Coordinates of C-alpha atoms in Angstrom, one line a residue:
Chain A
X706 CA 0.0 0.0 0.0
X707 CA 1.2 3.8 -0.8
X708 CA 0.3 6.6 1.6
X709 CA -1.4 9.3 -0.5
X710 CA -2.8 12.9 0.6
X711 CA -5.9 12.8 3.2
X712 CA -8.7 12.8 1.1
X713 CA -11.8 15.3 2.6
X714 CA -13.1 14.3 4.9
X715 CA -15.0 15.1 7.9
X716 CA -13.3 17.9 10.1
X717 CA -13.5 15.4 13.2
X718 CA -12.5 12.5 11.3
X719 CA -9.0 11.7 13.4
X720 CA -5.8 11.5 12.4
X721 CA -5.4 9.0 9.7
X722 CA -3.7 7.7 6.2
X723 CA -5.1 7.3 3.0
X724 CA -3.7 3.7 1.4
X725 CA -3.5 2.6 -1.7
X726 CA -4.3 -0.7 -2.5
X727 CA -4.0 -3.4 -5.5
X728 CA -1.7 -1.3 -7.3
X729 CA -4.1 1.6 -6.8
X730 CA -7.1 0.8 -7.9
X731 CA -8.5 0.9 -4.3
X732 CA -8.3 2.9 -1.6
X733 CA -8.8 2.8 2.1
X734 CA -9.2 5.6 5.1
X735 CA -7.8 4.3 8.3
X736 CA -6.4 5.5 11.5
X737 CA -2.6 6.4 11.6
X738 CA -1.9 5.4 14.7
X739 CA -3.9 2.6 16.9
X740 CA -6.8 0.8 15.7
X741 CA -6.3 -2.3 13.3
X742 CA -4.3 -1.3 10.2
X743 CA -5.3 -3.2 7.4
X744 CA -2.7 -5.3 5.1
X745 CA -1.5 -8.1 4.1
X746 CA -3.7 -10.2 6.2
X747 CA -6.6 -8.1 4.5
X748 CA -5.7 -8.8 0.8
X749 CA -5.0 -12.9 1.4
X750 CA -8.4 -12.6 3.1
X751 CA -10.4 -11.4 0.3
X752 CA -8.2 -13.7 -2.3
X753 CA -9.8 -16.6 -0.9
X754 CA -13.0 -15.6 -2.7
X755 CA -12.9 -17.1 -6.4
X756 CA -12.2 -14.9 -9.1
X757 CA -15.7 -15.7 -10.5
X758 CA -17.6 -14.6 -7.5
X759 CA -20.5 -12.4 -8.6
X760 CA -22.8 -12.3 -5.1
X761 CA -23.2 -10.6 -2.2
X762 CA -20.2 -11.3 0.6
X763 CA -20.5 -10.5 4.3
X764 CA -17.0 -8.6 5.8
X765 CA -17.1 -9.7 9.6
X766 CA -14.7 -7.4 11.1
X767 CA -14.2 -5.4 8.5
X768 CA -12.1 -2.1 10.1
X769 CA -11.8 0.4 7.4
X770 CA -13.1 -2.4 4.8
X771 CA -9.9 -3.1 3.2
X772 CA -11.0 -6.8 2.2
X773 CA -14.9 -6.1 1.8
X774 CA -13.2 -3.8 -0.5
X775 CA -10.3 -6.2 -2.1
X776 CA -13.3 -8.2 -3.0
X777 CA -15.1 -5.7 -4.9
X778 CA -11.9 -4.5 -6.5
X779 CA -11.4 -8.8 -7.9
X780 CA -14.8 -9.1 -8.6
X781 CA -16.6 -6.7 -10.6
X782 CA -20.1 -7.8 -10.0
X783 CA -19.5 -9.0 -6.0
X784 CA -21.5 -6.7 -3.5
X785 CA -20.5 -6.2 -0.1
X786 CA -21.8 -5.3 3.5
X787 CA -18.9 -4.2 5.6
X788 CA -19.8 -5.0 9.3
X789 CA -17.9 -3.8 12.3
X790 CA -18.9 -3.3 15.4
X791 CA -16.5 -0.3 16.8
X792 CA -17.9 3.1 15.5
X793 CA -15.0 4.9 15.2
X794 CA -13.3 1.9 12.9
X795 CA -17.2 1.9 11.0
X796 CA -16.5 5.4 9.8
X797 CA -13.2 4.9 8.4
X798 CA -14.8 2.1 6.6
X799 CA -17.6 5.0 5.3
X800 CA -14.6 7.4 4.9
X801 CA -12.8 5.1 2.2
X802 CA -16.7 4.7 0.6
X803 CA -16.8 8.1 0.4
X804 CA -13.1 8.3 -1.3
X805 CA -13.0 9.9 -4.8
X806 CA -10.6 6.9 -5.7
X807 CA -13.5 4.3 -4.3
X808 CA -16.1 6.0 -6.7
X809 CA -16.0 2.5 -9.5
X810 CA -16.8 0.7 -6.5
X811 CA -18.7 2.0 -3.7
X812 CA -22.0 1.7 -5.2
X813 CA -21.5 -2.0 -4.5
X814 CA -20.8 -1.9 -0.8
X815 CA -22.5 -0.8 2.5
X816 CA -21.3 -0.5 6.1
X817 CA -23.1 -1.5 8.7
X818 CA -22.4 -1.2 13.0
X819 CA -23.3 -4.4 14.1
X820 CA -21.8 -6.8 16.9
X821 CA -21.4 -10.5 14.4
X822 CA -21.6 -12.2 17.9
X823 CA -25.3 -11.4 18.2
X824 CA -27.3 -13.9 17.9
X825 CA -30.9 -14.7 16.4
X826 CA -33.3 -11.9 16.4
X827 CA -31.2 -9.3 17.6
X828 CA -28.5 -10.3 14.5
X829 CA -31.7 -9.8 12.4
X830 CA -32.6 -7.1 14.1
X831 CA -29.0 -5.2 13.9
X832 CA -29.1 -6.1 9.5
X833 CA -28.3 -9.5 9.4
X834 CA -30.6 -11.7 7.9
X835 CA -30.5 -14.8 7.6
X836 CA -29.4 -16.6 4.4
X837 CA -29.0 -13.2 3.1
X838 CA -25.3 -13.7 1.9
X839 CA -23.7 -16.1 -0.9
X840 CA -20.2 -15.7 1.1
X841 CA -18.8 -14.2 4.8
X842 CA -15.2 -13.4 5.0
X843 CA -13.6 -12.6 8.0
X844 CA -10.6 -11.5 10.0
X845 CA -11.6 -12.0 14.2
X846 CA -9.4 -10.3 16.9
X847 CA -7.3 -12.9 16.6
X848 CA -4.2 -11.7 18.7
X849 CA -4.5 -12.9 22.2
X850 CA -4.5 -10.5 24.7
X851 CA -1.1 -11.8 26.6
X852 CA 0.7 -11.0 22.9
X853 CA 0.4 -7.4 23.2
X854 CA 0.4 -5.3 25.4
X855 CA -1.0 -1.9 24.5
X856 CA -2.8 1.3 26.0
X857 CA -4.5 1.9 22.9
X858 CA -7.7 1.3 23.5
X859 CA -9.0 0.8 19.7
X860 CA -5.7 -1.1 19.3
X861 CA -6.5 -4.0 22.3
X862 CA -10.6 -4.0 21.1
X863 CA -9.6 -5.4 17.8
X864 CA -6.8 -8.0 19.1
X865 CA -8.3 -9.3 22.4
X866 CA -9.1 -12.8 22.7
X867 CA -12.1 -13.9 23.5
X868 CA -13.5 -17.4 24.8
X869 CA -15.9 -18.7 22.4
X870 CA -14.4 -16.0 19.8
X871 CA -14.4 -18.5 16.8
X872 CA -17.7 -20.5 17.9
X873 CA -19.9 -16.9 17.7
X874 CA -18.4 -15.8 14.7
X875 CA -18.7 -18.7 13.0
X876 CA -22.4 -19.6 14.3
X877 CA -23.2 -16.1 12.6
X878 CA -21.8 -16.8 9.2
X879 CA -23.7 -20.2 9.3
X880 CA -26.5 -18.1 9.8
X881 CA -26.6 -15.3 7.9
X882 CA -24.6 -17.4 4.5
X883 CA -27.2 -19.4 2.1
X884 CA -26.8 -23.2 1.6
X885 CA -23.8 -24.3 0.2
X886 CA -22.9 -20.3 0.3
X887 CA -18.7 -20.0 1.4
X888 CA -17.0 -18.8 4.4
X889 CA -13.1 -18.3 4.5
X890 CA -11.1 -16.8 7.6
X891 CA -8.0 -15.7 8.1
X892 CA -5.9 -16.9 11.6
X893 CA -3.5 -17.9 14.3
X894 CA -2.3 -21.5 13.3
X895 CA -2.7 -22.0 17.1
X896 CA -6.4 -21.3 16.5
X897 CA -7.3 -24.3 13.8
X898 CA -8.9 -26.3 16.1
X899 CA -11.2 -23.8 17.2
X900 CA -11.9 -22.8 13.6
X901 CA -12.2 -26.3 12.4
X902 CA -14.7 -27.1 15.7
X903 CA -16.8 -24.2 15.3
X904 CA -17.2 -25.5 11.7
X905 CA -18.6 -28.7 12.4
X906 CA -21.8 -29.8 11.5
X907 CA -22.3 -26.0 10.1
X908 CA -19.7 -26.1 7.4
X909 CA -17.9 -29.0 5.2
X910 CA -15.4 -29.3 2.2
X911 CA -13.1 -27.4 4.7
X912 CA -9.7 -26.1 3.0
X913 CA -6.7 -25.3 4.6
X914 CA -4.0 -22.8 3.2
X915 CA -1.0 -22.3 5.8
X916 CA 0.7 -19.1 4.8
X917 CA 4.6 -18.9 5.3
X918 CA 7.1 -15.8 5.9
X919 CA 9.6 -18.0 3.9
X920 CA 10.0 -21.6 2.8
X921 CA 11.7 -22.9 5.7
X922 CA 9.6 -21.2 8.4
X923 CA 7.0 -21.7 10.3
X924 CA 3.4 -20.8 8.9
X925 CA 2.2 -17.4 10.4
X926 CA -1.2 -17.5 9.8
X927 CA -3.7 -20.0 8.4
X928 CA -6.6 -19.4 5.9
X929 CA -9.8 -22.0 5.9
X930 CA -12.7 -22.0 3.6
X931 CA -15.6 -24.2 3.4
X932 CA -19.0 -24.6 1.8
X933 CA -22.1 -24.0 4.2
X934 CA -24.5 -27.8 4.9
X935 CA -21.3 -28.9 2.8
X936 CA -20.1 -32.4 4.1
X937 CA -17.1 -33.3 2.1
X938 CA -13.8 -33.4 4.4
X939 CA -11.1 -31.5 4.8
X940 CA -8.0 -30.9 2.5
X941 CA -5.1 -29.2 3.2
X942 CA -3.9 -27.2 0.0
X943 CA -0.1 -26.4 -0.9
X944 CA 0.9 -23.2 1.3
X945 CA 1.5 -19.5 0.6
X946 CA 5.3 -18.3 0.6
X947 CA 5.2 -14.8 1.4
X948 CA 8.9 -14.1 0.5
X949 CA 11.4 -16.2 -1.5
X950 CA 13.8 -18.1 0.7
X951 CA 16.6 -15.2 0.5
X952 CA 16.4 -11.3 0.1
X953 CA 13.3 -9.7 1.0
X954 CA 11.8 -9.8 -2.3
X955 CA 8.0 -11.1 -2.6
X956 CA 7.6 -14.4 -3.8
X957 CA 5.8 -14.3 -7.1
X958 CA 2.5 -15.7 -5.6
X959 CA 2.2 -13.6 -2.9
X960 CA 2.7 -10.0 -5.0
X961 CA 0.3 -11.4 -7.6
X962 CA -2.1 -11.8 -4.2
X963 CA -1.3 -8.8 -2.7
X964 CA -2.2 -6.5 -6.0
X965 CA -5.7 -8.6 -6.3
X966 CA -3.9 -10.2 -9.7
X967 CA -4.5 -13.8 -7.9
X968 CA -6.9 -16.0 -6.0
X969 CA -5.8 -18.1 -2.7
X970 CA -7.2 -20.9 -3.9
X971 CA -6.5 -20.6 -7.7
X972 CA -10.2 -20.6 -8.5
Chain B
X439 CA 12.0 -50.4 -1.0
X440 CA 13.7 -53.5 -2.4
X441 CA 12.7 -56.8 -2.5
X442 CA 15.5 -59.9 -1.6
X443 CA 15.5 -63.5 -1.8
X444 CA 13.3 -64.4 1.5
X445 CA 15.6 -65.5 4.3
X446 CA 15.1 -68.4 6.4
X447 CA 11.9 -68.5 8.1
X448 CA 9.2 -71.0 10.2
X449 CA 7.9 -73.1 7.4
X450 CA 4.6 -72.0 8.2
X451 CA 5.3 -68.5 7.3
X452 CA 2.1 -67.4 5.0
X453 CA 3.7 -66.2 1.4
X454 CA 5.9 -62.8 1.9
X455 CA 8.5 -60.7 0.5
X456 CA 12.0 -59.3 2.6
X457 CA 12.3 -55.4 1.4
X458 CA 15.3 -53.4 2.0
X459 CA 14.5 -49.2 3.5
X460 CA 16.9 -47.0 4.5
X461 CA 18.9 -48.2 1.1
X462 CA 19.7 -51.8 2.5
X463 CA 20.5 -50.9 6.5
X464 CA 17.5 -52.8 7.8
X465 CA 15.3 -55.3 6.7
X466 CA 11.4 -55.8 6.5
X467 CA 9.8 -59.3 6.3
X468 CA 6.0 -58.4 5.2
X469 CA 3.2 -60.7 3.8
X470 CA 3.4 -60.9 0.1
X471 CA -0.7 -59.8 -0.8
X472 CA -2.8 -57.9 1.9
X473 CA -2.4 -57.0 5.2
X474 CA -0.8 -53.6 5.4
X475 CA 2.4 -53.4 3.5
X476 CA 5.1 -50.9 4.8
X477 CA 6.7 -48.0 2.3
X478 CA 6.5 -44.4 2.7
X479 CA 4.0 -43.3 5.2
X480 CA 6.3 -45.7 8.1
X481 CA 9.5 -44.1 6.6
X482 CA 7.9 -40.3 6.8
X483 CA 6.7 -41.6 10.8
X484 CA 9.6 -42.9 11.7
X485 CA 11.5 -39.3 10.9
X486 CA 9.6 -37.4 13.0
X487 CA 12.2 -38.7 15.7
X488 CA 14.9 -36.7 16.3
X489 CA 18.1 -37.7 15.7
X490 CA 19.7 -37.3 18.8
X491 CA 17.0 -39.6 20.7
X492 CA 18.3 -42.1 22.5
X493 CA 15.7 -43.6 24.4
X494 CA 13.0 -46.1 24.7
X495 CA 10.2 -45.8 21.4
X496 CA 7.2 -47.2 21.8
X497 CA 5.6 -48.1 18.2
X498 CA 1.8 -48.3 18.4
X499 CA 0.1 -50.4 15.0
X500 CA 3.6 -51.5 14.2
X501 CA 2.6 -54.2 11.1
X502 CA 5.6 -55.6 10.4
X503 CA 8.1 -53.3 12.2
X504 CA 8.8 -50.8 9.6
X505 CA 8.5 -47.6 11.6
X506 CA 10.1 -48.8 14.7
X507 CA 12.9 -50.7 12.7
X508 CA 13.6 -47.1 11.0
X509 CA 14.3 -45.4 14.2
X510 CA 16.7 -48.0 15.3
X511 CA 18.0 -47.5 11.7
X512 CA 18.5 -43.8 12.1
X513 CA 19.4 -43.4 15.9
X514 CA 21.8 -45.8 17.2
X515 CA 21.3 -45.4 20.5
X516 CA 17.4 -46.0 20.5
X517 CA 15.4 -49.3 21.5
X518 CA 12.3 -50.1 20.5
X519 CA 8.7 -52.1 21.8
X520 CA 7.1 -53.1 17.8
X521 CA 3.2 -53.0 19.7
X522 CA 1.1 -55.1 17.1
X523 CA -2.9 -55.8 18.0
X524 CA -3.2 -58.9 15.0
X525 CA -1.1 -62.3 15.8
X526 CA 0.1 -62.4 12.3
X527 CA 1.6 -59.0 11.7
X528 CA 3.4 -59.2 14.8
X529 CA 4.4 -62.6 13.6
X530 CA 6.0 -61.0 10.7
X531 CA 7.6 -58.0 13.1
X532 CA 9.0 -61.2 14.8
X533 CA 11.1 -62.5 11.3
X534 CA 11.9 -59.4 10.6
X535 CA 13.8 -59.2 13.8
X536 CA 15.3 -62.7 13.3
X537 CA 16.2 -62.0 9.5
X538 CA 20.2 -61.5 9.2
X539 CA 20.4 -58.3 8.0
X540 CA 18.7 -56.8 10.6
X541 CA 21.4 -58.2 13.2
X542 CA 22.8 -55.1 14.2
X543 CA 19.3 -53.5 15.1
X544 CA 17.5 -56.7 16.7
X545 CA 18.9 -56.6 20.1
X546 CA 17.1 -53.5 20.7
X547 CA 14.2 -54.1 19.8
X548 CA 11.0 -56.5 21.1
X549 CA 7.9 -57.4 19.8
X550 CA 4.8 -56.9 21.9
X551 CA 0.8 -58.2 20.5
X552 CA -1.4 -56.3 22.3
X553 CA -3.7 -53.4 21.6
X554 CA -3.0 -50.3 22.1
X555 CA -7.0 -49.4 22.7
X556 CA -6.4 -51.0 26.1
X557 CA -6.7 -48.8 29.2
X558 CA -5.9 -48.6 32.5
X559 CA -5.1 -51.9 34.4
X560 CA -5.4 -54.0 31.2
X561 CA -3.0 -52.0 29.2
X562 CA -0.2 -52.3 31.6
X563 CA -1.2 -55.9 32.2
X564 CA -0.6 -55.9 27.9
X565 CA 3.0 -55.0 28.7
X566 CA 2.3 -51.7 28.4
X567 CA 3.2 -49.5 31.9
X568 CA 2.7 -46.1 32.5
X569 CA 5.5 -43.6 31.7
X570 CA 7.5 -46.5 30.4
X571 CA 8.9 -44.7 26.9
X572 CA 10.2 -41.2 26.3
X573 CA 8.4 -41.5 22.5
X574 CA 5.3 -43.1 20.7
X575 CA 5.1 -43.1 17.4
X576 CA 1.9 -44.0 15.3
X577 CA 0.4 -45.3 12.0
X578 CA -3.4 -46.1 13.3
X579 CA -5.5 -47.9 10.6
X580 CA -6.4 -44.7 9.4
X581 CA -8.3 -45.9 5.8
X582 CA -11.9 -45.0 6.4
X583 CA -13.5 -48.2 5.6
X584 CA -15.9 -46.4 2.8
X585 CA -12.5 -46.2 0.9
X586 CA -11.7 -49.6 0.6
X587 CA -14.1 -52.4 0.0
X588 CA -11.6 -55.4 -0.1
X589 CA -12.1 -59.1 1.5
X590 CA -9.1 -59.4 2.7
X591 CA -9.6 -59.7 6.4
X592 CA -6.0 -58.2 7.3
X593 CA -6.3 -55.5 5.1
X594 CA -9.5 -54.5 6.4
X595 CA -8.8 -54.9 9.9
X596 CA -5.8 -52.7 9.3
X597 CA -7.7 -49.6 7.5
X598 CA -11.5 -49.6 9.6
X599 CA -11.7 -46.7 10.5
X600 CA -13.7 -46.9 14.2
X601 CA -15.0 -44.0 16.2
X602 CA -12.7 -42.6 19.0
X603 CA -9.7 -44.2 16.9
X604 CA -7.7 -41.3 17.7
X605 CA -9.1 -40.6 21.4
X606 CA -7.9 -44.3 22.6
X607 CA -4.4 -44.7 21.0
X608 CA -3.8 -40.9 22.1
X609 CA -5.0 -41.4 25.2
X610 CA -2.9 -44.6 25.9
X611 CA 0.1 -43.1 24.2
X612 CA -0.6 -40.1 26.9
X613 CA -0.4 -43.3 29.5
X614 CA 2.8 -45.0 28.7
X615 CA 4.8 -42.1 27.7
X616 CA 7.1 -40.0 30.3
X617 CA 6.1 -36.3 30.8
X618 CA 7.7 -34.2 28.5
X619 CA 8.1 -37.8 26.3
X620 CA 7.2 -37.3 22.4
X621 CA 4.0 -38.4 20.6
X622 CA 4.1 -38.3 16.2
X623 CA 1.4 -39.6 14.5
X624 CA 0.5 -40.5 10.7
X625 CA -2.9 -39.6 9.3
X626 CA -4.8 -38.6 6.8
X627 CA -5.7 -34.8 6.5
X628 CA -9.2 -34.9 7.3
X629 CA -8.5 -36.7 10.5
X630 CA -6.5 -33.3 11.7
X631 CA -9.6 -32.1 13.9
X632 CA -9.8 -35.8 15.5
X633 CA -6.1 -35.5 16.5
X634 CA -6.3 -32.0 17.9
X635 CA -8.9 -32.4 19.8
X636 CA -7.7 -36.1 21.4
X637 CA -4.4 -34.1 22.3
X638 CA -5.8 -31.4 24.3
X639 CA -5.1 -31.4 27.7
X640 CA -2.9 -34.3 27.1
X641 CA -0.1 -33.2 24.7
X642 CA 1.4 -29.4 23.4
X643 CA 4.2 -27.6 21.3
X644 CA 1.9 -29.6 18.8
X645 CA 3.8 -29.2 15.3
X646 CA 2.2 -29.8 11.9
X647 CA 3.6 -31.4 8.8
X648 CA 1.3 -31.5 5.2
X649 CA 3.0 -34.0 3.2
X650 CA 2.1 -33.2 -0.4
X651 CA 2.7 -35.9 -3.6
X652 CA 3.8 -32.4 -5.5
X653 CA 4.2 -29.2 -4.6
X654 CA 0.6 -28.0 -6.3
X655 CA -1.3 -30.8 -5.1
X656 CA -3.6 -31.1 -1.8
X657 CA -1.5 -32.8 0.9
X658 CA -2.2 -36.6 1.5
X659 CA -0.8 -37.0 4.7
X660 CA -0.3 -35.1 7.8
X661 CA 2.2 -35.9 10.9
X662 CA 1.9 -34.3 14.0
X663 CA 4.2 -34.3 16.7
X664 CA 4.0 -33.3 19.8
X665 CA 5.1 -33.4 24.0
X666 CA 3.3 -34.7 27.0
X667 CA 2.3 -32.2 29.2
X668 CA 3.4 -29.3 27.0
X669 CA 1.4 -26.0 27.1
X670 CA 3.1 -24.3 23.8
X671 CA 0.6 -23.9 20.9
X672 CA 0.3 -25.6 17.4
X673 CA 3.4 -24.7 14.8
X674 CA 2.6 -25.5 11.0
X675 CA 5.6 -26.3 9.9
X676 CA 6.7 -26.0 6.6
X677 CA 5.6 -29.1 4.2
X678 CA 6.9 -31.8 2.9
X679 CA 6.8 -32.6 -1.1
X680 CA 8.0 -36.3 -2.0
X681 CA 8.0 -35.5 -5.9
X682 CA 9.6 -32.6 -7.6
X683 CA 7.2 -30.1 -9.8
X684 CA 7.0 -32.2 -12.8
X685 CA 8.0 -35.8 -13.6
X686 CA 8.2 -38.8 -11.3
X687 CA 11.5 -37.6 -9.3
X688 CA 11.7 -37.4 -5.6
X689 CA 12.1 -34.8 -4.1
X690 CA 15.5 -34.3 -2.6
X691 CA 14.3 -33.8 0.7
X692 CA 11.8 -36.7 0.4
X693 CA 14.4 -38.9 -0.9
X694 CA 16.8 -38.6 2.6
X695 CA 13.7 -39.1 4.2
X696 CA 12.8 -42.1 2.9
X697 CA 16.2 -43.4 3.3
X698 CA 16.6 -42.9 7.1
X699 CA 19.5 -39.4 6.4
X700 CA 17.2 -36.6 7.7
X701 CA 14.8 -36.1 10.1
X702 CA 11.2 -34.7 9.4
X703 CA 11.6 -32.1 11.4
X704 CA 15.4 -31.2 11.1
X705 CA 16.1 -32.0 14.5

């Protein structure tokens, strides 16, 4: 991403960056300092939704909306709600709507304040329907709390742990997703069992893509999709290299994933 | 793997090959047609020790030896209980021991038929005490039974898949294995969440292998390793490929593996 002049915005809007994304044909608003700054984590996300996508896709957690948006930017017919519960990280999300570089695109997407954690009428209630999506993406507070320790309060909201974390999330996207609609997430390694036990009996034809810093070390975050009332069993799919084993040049993969050129999952 | 003029054996011996692994250094006596032949998958198990143990393994489903015999191979210090449920395959773990070749490895090693489901009082009746191994290594009958359809009564007994597999040779490797002792474990990848889960509480610093036939293909095999009593959270380790890109090479990596010169793990 390339830092770019503030766009206008809002005199109260705080301090913040203006990011471009996929080679700069998206852009996103978010906080300078504090909050959740959106990356790389962001753009493997959304490239686990196929190329050919052309529905509407739930962003669960969705910050400033950088892979509601990726998504959109991939897919040229895909719609998107972007749904985050912290107000102050919802109107960065409308901020980078509201973007003069977002213009091709924001007619396709929507934020909406909601807690994903709710549960049956009140998730209706707060504008989630159920069935109403053909795919939810999302990226939970995954960092535990004893990993960081930080005074920013936006900062600790977004990475704090909680029991039951995955099991909510996941009940909701079995909710709100149609049958046989997807869900992919972006996590911990440390947290597939969690992911693939809150997917039980909910969602099948699980895949799992570990993604590596290089070739010889440990993954650093695991991507699983599955099919909703799917029942097929899980595979585990050859892994994402983030860098080539010397240097600190991208691996070919990766940059073609990072610029939106290239799905996860090569579909 | 390659096969030998048989050596002497009981007359009574069903029909059977001798294979050479680890490029002639041990020695596998195995039934000609069905049961459950050795090759790869005991090879990839057995590397998952490191190459500095020196202690007591135990091998739970041990067929004819393979896996266990491979330690020994690789680590001269190690000894080795073969743990065999069916009469005949341990019958065949037994003339492996006796064949010539395997002379230098046969005095530390012992065959044991009993199964490793057993719990409590019964298992260490079986020969199997509590805390009496600083490793475990496993190859459950891991074919779902929906894969095979086969009337060959080893065979089958070797690949059903029953509920709670996992859960009762974890748990009993969680019995006879020192704290801090080692646990790895061949499976298929769907059976990931079924490992996992039989671990918890029991076994940590859980580390994850995807063994892949090529380096675009969906992994076929998993090994997990892990330590009794351990609190450290799953590591997805970088995989391993047995076949280059294109062609019918091996791998480099998968070929030292398979010959008993480097450790899964690189330890």
């Amino acid at each position: 991403m390339i830092s770019a002049a503030p766009a206008a915005l809002a005199p109260d809007t705080p301090a913040h960056t203006v990011d471009a994304f996929h080679r700069g044909r998206f852009w996103l608003v978010q906080p300078k300092q504090g909050g959740h700054r959106a990356g790389m984590d962001a753009m493997m996300l959304a490239a686990a939704v196929p190329s050919s996508f052309c529905g509407r896709v739930a962003d669960f957690g969705a910050g400033a909306g950088a892979a509601g948006l990726a998504v959109l930017s991939r897919c040229p017919t895909a719609k998107t709600v972007l749904v985050e519960r912290a107000p102050e990280m919802a109107a960065f999300a409308a901020a980078s709507l509201a973007h003069p570089g977002n213009a091709h695109l924001s007619d396709r997407a929507t934020v909406l304040v909601a807690d994903v954690t709710a549960s049956g009428q009140a998730r209706a209630k707060a504008g989630l329907a159920d069935h109403g999506f053909d795919f939810v993406i999302m990226n939970p507070p995954f960092n535990a709390a004893r990993d960081r320790a930080t005074p920013d309060r936006l900062r600790r909201e977004a990475h704090v742990m909680e029991d039951g974390l995955f099991e909510s999330w996941i009940r909701s996207a079995a909710a709100v997703v149609r049958p046989r609609g997807g869900l992919a997430i972006i996590a911990r390694p440390e947290q597939l069992a969690a992911i693939l036990n809150a997917m039980t009996g909910r969602f099948g034809d699980a895949e799992l893509l570990a993604v590596h810093p290089r070739p010889d070390a440990a993954a650093i975050r695991i991507v699983v999709r599955a099919a909703h009332g799917a029942r097929g069993r899980l595979a585990i799919r050859p892994p994402l290299m983030l860098h080539a084993q010397s240097g600190n040049a991208p691996d070919g993969r990766s940059e073609m994933i990072a610029n939106g050129l290239a799905s996860l999952f090569g579909d």
